[in-house]
CSV table of N, CA and C in Angstrom, one decimal:
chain,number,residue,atom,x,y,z
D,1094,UNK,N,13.8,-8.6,-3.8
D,1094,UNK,CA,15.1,-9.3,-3.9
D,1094,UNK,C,15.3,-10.3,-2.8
D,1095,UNK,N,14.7,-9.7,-1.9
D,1095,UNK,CA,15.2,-11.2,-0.3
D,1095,UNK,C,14.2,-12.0,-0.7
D,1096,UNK,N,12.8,-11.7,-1.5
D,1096,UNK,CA,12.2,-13.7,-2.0
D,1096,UNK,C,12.7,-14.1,-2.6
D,1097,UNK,N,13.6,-13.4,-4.0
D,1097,UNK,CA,13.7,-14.0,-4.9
D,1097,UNK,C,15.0,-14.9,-4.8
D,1098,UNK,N,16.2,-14.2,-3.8
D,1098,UNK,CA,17.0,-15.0,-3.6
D,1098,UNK,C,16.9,-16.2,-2.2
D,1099,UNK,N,15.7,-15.9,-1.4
D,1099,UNK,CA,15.2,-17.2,-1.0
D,1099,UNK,C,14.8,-18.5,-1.8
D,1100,UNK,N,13.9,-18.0,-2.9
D,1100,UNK,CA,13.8,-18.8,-3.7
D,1100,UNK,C,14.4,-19.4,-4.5
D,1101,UNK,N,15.9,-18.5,-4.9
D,1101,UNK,CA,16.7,-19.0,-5.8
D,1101,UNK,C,17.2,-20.2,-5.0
D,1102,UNK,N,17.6,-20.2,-3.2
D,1102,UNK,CA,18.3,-20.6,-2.6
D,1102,UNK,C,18.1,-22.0,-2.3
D,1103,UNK,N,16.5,-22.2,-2.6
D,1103,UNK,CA,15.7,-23.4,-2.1
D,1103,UNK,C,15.6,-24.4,-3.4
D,1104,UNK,N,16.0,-23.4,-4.5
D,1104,UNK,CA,16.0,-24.1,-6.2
D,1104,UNK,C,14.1,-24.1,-6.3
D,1105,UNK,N,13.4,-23.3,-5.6
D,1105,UNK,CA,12.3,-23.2,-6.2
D,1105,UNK,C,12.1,-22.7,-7.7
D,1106,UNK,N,11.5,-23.0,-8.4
D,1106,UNK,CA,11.2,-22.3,-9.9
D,1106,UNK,C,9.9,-21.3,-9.3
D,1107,UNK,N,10.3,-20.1,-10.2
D,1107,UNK,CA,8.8,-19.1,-10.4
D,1107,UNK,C,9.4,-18.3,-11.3
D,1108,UNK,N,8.1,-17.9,-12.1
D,1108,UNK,CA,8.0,-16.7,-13.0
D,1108,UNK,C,8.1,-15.4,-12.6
D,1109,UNK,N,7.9,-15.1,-11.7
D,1109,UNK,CA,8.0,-13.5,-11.3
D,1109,UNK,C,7.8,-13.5,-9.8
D,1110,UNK,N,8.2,-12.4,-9.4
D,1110,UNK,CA,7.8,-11.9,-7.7
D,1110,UNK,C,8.1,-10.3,-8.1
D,1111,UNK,N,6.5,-9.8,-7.6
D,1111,UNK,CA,6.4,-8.5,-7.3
D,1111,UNK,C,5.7,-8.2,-6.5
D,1112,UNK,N,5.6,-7.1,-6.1
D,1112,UNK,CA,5.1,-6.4,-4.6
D,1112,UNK,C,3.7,-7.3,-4.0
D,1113,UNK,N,4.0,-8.1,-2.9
D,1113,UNK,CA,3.4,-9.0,-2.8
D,1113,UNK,C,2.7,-10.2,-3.2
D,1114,UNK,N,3.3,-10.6,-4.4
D,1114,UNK,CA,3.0,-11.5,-5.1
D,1114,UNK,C,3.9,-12.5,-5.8
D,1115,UNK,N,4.1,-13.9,-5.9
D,1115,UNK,CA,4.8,-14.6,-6.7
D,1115,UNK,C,4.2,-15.4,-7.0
D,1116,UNK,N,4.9,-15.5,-8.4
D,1116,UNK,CA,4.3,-16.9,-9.6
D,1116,UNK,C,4.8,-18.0,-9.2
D,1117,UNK,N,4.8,-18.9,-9.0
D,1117,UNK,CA,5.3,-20.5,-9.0
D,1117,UNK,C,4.9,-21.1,-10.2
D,1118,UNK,N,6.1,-21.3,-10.5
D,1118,UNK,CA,5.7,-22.3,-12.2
D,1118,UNK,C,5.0,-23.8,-11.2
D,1119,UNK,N,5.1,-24.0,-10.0
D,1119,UNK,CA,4.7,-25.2,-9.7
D,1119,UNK,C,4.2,-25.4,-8.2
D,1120,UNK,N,3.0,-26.0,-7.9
D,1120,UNK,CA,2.4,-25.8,-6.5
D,1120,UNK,C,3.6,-26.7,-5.5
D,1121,UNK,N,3.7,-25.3,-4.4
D,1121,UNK,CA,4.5,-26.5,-3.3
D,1121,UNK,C,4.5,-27.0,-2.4
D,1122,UNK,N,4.5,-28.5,-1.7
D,1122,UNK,CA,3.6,-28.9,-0.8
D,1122,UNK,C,4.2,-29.6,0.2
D,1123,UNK,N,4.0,-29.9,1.6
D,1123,UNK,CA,4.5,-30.6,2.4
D,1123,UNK,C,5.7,-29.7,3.5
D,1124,UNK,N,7.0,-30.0,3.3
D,1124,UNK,CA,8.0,-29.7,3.6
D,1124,UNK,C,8.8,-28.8,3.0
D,1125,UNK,N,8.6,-28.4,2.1
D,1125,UNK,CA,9.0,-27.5,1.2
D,1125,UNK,C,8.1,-26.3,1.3
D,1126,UNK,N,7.4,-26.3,1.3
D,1126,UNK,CA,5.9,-24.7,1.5
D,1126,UNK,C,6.3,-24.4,3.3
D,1127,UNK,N,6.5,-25.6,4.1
D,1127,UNK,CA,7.2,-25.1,5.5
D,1127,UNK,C,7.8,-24.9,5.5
D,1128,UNK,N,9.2,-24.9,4.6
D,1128,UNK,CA,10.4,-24.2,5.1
D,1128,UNK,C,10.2,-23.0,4.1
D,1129,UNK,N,9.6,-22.9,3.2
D,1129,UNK,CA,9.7,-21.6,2.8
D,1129,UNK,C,8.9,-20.5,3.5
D,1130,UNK,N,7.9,-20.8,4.2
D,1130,UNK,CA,6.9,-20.0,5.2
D,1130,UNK,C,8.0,-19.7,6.6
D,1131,UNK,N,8.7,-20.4,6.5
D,1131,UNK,CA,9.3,-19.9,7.7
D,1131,UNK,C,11.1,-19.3,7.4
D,1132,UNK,N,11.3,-19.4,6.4
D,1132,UNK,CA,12.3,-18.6,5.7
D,1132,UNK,C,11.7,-17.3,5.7
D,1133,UNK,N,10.3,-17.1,4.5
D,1133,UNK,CA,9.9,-15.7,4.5
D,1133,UNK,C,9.5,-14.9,5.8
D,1134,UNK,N,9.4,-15.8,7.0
D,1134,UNK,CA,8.8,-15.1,8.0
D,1134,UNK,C,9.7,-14.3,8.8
D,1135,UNK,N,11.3,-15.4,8.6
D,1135,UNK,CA,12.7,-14.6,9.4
D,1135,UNK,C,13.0,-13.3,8.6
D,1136,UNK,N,12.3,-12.8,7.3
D,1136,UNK,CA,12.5,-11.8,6.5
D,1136,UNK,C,11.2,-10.5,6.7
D,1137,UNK,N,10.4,-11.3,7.6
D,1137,UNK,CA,9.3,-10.2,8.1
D,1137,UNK,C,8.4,-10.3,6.9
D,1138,UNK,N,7.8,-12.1,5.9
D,1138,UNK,CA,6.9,-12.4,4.8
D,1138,UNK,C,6.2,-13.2,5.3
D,1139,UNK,N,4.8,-13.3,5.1
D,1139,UNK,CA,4.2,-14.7,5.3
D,1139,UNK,C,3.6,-15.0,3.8
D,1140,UNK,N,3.1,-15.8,3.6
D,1140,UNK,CA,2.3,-16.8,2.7
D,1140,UNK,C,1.0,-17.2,3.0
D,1141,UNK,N,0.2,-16.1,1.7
D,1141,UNK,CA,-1.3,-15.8,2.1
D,1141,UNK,C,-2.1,-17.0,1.4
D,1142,UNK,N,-2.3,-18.0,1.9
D,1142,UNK,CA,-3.5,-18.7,1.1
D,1142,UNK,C,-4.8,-18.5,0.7
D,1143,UNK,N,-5.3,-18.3,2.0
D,1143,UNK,CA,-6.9,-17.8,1.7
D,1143,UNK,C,-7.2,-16.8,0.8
D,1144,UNK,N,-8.5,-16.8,-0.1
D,1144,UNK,CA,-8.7,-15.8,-1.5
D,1144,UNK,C,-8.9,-14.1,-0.7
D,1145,UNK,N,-9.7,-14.3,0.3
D,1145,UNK,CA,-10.3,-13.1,0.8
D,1145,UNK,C,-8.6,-12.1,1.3
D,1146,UNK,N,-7.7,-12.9,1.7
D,1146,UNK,CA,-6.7,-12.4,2.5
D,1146,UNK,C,-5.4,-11.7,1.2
D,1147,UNK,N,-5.6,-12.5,0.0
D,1147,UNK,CA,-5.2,-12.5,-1.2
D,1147,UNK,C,-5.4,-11.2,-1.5
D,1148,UNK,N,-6.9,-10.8,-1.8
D,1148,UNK,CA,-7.6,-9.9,-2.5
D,1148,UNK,C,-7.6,-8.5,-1.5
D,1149,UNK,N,-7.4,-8.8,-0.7
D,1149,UNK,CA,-6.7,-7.4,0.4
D,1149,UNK,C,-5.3,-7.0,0.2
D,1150,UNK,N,-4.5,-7.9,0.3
D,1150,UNK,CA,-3.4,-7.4,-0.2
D,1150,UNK,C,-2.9,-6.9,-1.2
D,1151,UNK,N,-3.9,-7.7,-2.2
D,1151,UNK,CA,-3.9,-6.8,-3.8
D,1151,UNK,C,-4.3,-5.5,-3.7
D,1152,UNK,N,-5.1,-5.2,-2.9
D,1152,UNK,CA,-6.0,-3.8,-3.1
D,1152,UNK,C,-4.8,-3.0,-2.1
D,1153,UNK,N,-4.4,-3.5,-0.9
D,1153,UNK,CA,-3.4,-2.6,-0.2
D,1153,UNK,C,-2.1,-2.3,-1.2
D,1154,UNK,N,-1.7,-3.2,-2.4
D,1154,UNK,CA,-0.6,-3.4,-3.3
D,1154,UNK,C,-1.1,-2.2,-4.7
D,1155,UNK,N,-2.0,-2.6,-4.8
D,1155,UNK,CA,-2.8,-1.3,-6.1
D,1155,UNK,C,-2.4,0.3,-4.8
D,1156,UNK,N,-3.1,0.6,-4.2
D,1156,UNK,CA,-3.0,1.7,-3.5
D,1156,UNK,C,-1.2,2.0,-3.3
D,1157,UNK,N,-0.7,1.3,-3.1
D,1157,UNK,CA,0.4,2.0,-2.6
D,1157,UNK,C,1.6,2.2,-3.9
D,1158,UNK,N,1.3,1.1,-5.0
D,1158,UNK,CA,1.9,1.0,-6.2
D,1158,UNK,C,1.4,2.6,-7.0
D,1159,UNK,N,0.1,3.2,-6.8
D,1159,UNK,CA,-0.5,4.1,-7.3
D,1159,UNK,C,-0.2,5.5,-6.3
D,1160,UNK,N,-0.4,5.1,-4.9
D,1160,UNK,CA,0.1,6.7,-4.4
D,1160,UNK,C,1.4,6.6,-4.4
D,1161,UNK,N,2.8,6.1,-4.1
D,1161,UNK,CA,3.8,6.6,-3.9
D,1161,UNK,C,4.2,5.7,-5.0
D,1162,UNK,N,3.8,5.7,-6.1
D,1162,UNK,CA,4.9,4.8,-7.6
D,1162,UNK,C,4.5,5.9,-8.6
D,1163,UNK,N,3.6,6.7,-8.8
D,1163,UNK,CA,3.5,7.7,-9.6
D,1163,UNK,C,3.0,9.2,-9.4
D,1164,UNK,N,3.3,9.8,-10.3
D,1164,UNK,CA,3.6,11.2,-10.1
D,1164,UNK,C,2.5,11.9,-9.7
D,1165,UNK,N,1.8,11.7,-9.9
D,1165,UNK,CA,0.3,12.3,-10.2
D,1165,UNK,C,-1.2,11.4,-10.1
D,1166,UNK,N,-1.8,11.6,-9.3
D,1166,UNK,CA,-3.1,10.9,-9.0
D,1166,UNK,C,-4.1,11.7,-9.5
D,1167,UNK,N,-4.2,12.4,-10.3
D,1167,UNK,CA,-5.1,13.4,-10.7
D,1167,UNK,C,-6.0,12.4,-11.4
D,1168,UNK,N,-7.6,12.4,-11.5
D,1168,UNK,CA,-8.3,11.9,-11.8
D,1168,UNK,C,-8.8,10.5,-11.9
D,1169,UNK,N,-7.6,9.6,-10.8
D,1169,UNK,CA,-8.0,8.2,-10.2
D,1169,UNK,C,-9.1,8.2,-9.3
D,1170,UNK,N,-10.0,7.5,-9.7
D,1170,UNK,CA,-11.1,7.0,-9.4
D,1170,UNK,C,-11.2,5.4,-8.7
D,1171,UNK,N,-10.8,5.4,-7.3
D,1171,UNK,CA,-10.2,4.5,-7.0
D,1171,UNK,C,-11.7,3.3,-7.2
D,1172,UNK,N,-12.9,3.6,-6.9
D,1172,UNK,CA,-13.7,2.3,-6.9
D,1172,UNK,C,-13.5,1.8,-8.5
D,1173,UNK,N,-13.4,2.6,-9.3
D,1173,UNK,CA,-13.1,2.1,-10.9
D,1173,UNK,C,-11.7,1.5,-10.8
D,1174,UNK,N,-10.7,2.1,-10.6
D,1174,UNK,CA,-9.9,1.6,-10.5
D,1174,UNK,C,-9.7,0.1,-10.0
D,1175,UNK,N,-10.0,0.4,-9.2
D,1175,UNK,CA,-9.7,-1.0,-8.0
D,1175,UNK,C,-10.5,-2.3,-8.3
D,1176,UNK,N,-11.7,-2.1,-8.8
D,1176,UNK,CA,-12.7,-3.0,-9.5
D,1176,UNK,C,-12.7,-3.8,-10.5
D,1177,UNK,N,-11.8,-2.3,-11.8
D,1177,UNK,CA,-11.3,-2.9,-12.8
D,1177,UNK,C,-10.1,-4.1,-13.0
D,1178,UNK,N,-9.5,-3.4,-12.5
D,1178,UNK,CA,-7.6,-4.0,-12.1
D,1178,UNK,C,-8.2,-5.6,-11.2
D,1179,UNK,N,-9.3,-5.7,-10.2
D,1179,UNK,CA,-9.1,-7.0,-9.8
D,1179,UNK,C,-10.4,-7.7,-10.4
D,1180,UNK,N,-11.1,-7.3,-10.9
D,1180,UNK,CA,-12.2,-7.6,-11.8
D,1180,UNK,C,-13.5,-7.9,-10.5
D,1181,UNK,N,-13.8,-7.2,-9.6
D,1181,UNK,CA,-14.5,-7.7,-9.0
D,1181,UNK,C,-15.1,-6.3,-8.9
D,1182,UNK,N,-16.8,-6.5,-7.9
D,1182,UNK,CA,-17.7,-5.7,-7.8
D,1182,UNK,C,-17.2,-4.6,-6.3
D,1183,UNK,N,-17.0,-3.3,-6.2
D,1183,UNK,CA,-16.4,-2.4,-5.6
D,1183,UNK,C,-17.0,-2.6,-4.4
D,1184,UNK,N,-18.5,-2.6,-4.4
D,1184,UNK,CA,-18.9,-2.8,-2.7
D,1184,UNK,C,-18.5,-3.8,-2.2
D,1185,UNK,N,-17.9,-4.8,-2.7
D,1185,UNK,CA,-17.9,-6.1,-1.9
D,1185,UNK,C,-16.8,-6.2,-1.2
D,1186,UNK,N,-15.9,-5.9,-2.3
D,1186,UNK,CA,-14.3,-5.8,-2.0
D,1186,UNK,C,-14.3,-4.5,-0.4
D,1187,UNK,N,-14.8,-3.5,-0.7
D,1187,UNK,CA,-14.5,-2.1,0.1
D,1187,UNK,C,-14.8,-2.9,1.3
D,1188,UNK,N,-16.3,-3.8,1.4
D,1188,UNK,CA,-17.4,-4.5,2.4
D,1188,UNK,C,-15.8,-5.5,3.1
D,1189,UNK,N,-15.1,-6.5,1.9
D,1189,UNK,CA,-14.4,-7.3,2.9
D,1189,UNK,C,-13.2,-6.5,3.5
D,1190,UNK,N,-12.7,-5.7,3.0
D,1190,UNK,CA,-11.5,-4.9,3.7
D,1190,UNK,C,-12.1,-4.5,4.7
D,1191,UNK,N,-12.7,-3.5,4.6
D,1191,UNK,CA,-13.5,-2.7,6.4
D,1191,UNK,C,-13.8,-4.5,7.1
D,1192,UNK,N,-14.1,-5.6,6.6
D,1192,UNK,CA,-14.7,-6.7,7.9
D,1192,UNK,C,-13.1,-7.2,8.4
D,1193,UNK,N,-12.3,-7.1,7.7
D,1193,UNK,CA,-10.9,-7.3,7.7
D,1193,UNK,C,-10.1,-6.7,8.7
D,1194,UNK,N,-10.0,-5.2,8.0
D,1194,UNK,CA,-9.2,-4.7,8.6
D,1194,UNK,C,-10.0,-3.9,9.8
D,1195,UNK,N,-8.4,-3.2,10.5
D,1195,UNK,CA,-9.7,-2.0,11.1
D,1195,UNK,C,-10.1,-0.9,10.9
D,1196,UNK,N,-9.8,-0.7,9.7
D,1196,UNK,CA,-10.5,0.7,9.1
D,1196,UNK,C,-11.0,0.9,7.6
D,1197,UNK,N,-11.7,1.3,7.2
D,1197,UNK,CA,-12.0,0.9,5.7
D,1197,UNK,C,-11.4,1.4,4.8
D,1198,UNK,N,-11.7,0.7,3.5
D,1198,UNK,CA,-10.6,1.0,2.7
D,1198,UNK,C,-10.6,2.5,2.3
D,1199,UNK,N,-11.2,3.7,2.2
D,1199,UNK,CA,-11.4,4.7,2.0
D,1199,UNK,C,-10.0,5.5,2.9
D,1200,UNK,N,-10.6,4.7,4.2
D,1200,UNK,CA,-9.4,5.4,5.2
D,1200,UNK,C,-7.9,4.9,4.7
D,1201,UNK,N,-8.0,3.7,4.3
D,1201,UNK,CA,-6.7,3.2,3.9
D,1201,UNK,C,-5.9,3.8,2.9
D,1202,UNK,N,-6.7,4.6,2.2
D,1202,UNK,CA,-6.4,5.5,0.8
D,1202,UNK,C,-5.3,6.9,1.2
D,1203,UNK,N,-6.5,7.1,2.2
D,1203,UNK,CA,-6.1,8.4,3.1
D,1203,UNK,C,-4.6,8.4,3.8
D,1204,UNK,N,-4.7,7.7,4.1
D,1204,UNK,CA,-3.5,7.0,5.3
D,1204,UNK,C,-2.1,7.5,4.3
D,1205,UNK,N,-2.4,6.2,3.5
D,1205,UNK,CA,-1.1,6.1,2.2
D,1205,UNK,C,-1.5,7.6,1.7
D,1206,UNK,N,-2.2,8.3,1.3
D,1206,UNK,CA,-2.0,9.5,0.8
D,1206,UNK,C,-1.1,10.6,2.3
D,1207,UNK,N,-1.6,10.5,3.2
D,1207,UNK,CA,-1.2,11.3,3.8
D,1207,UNK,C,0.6,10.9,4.2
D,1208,UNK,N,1.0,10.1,4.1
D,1208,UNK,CA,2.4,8.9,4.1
D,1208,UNK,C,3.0,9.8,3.2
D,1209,UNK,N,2.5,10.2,2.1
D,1209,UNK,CA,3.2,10.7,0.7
D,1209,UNK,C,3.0,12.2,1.2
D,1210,UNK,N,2.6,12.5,1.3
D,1210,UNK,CA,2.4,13.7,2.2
D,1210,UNK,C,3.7,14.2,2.5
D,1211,UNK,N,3.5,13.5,3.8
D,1211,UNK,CA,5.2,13.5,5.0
D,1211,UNK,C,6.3,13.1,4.5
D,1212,UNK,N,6.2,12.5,3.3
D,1212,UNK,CA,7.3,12.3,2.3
D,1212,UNK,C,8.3,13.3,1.6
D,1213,UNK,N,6.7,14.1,0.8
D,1213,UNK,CA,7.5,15.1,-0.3
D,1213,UNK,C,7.7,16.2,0.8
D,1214,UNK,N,6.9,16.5,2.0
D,1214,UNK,CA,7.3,17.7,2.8
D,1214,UNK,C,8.4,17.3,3.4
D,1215,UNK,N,9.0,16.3,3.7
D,1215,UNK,CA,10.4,15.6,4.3
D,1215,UNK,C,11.4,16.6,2.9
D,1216,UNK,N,11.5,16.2,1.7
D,1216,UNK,CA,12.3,15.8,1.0
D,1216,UNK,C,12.0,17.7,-0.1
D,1217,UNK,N,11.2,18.1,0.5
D,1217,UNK,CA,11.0,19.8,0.7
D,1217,UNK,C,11.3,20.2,-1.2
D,1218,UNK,N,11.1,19.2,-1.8
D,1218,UNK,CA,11.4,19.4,-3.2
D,1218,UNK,C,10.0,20.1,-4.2
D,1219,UNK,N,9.1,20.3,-3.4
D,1219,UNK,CA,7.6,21.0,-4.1
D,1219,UNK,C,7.0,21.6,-2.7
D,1220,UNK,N,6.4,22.3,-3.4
D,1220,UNK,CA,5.3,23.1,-1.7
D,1220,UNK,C,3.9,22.7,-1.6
D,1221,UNK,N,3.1,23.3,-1.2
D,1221,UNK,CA,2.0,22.5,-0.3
D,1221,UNK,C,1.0,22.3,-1.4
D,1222,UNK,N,1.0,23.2,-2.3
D,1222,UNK,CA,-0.2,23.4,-3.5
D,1222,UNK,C,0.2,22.6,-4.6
D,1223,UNK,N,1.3,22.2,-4.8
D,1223,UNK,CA,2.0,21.1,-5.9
D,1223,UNK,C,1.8,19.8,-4.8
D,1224,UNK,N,1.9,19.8,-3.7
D,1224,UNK,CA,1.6,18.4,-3.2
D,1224,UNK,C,-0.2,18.2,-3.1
D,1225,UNK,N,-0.9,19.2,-3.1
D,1225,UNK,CA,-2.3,18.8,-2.9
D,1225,UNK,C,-2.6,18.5,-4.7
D,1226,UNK,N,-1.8,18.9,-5.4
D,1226,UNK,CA,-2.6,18.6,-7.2
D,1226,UNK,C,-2.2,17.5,-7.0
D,1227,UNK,N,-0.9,17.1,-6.8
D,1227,UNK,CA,-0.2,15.8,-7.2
D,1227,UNK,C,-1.1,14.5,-6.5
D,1228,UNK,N,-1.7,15.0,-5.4
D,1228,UNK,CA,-2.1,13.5,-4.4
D,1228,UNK,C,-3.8,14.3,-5.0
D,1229,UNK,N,-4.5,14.9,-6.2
D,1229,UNK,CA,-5.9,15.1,-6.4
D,1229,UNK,C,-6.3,15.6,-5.1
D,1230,UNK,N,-6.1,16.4,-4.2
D,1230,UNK,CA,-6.9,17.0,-3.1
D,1230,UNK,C,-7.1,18.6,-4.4
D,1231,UNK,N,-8.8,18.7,-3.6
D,1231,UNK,CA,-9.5,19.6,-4.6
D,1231,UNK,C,-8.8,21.2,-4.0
D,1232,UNK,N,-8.1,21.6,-3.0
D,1232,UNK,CA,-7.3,22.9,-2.3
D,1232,UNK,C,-6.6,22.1,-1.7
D,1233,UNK,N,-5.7,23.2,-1.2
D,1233,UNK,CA,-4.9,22.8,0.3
D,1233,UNK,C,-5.5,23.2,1.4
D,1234,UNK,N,-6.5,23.7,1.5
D,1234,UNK,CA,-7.2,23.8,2.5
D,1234,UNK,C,-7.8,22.3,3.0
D,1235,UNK,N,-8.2,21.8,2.0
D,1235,UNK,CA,-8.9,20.2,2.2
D,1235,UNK,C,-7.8,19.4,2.8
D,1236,UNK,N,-6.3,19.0,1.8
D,1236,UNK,CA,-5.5,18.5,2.2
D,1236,UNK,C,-5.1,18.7,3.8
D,1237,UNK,N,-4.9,20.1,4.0
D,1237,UNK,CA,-4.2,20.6,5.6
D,1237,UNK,C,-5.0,20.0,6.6
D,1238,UNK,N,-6.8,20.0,6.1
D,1238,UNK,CA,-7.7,19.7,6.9
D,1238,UNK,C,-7.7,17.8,7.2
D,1239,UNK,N,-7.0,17.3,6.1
D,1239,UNK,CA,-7.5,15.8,6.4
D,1239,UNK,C,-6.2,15.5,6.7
D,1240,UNK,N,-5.1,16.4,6.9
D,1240,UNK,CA,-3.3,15.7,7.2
D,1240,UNK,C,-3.7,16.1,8.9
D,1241,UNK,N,-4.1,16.9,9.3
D,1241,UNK,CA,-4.8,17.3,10.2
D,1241,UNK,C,-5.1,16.1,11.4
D,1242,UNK,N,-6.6,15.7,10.5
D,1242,UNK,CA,-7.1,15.0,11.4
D,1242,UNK,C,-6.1,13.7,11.5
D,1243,UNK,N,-5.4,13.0,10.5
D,1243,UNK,CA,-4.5,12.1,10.6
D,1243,UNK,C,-3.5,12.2,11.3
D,1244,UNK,N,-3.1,13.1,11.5
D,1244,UNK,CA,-1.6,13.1,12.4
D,1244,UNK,C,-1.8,14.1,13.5
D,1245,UNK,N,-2.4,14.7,13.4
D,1245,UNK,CA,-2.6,15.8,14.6
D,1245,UNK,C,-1.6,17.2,14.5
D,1246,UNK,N,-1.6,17.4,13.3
D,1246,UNK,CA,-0.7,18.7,13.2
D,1246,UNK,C,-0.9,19.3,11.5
D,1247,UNK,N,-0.3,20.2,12.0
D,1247,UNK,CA,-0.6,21.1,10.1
D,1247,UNK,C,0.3,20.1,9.2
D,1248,UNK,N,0.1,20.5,7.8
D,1248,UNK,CA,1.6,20.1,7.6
D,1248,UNK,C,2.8,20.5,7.7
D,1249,UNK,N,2.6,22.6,8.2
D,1249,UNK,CA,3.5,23.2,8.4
D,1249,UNK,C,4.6,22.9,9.8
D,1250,UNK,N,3.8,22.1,10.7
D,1250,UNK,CA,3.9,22.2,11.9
D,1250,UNK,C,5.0,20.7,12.2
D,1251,UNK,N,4.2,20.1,11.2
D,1251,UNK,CA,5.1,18.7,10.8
D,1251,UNK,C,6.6,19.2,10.1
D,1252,UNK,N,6.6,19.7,9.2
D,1252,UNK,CA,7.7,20.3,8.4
D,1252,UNK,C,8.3,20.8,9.4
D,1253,UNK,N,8.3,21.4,10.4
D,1253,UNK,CA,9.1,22.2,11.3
D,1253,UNK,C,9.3,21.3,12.1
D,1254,UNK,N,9.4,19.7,12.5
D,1254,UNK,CA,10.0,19.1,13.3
D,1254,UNK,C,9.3,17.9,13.6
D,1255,UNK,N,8.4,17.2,13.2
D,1255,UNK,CA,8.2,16.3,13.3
D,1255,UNK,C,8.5,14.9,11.9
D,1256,UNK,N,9.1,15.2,11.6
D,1256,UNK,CA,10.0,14.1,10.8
D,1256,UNK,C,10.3,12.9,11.4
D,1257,UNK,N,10.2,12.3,12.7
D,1257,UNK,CA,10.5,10.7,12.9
D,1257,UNK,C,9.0,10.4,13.1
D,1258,UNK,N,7.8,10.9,13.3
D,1258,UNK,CA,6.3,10.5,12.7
D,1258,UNK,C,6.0,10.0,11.8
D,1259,UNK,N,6.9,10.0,11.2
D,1259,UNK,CA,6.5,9.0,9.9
D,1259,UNK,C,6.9,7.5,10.1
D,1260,UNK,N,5.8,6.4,9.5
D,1260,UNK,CA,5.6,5.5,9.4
D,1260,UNK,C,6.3,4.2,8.4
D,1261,UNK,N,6.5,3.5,8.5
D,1261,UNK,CA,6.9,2.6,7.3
D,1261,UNK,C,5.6,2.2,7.0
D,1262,UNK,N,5.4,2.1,5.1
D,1262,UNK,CA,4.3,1.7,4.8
D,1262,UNK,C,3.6,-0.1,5.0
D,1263,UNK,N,4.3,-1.0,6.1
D,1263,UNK,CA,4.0,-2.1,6.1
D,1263,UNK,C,3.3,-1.6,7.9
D,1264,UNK,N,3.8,-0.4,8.2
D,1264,UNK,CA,2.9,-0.1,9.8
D,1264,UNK,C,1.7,0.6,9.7
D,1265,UNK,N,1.2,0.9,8.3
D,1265,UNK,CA,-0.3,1.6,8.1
D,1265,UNK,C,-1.5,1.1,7.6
C-alpha cells in the first residue's frame, strides 16, 4: 500500500505491486527513477536493478510467501520449487544466494521456518506436534533440535518468556 500510493502520488502508471515487486507499464528514467528511489527509501524500499540482486529477492519472496502465507508445507520440495517458479537451474541460484548473502539459502529456509515457529507458539493456537507437520519437520524432536540451534533455547523455554526474540522478517 505505501508503494502503491507513492506511486499513485508521483502519477506513475504500473500494473501491479506485490511483495517485492512492481510492474511499470513504462521504463523510468532520469529524475523521476530519483525521486522515486528516494521516496521508497524514506519508507525503508530501495530499487533493485541488477538481475543477480532481482533473483534473490525473488527466492527470499517465494520462501516467505510459502512459509508464513500458507498452512501447510508438507511435501514442498524447495529446490523444485524454487527452480520451477523462477525457471532457473537450482545449483546456481542456491551458488548465487550463499555468494550474496551470508548464509545459504538452505539456512534461509530454516530461519523463516523457525520465525513461524515463534509465531504459532506466540499465538499458542496449535502445539508443538501440529507446528512440526505444519512447517514438514519429520518429529518434534528434529524441529526442537534445529529451533534450538537457532535461537538458543527449546521452544518450550521460548513459550515461557522469550517472546520479544522475535524478529521482523525484513531482519533475517
Amino acid at each position: 500500500m505505501a508503494v502503491e500510493g507513492i506511486l499513485d502520488k508521483m502519477g506513475i502508471p504500473y500494473t501491479t505491486v506485490s511483495l517485492g515487486e512492481i510492474t511499470l507499464k513504462e521504463e523510468l528514467m532520469g529524475e523521476i527513477k530519483e525521486d522515486l528511489n528516494h521516496r521508497l527509501e524514506k519508507v525503508g524500499f530501495t530499487i533493485i536493478n541488477d538481475r543477480k540482486s532481482q533473483l534473490i529477492e525473488q527466492m527470499k519472496n517465494l520462501v516467505i510467501e510459502k512459509v508464513h502465507g500458507s498452512k501447510s508445507l508438507e511435501g514442498v520440495k524447495w529446490p523444485e520449487y524454487i527452480a520451477n517458479v523462477l525457471n532457473l537451474d537450482y545449483k546456481y541460484l542456491s551458488s548465487l544466494f550463499s555468494s550474496v548473502e551470508s548464509i545459504t539459502f538452505e539456512q534461509y529456509i530454516i530461519h523463516q521456518k523457525i520465525e513461524k515457529v515463534k509465531e504459532l507458539l506466540v499465538y499458542d493456537e496449535v502445539n508443538l506436534k501440529e507446528i512440526a507437520y505444519q512447517l514438514d519437520y519429520s518429529s518434534i524432536a528434529y524441529l526442537s533440535n534445529q529451533f534450538k540451534k537457532v535461537t538458543g533455547m527449546t521452544p518450550t523455554q521460548f513459550k515461557k518468556g522469550a517472546i520479544q526474540n522475535r524478529k521482523s522478517l525484513d531482519d533475517i
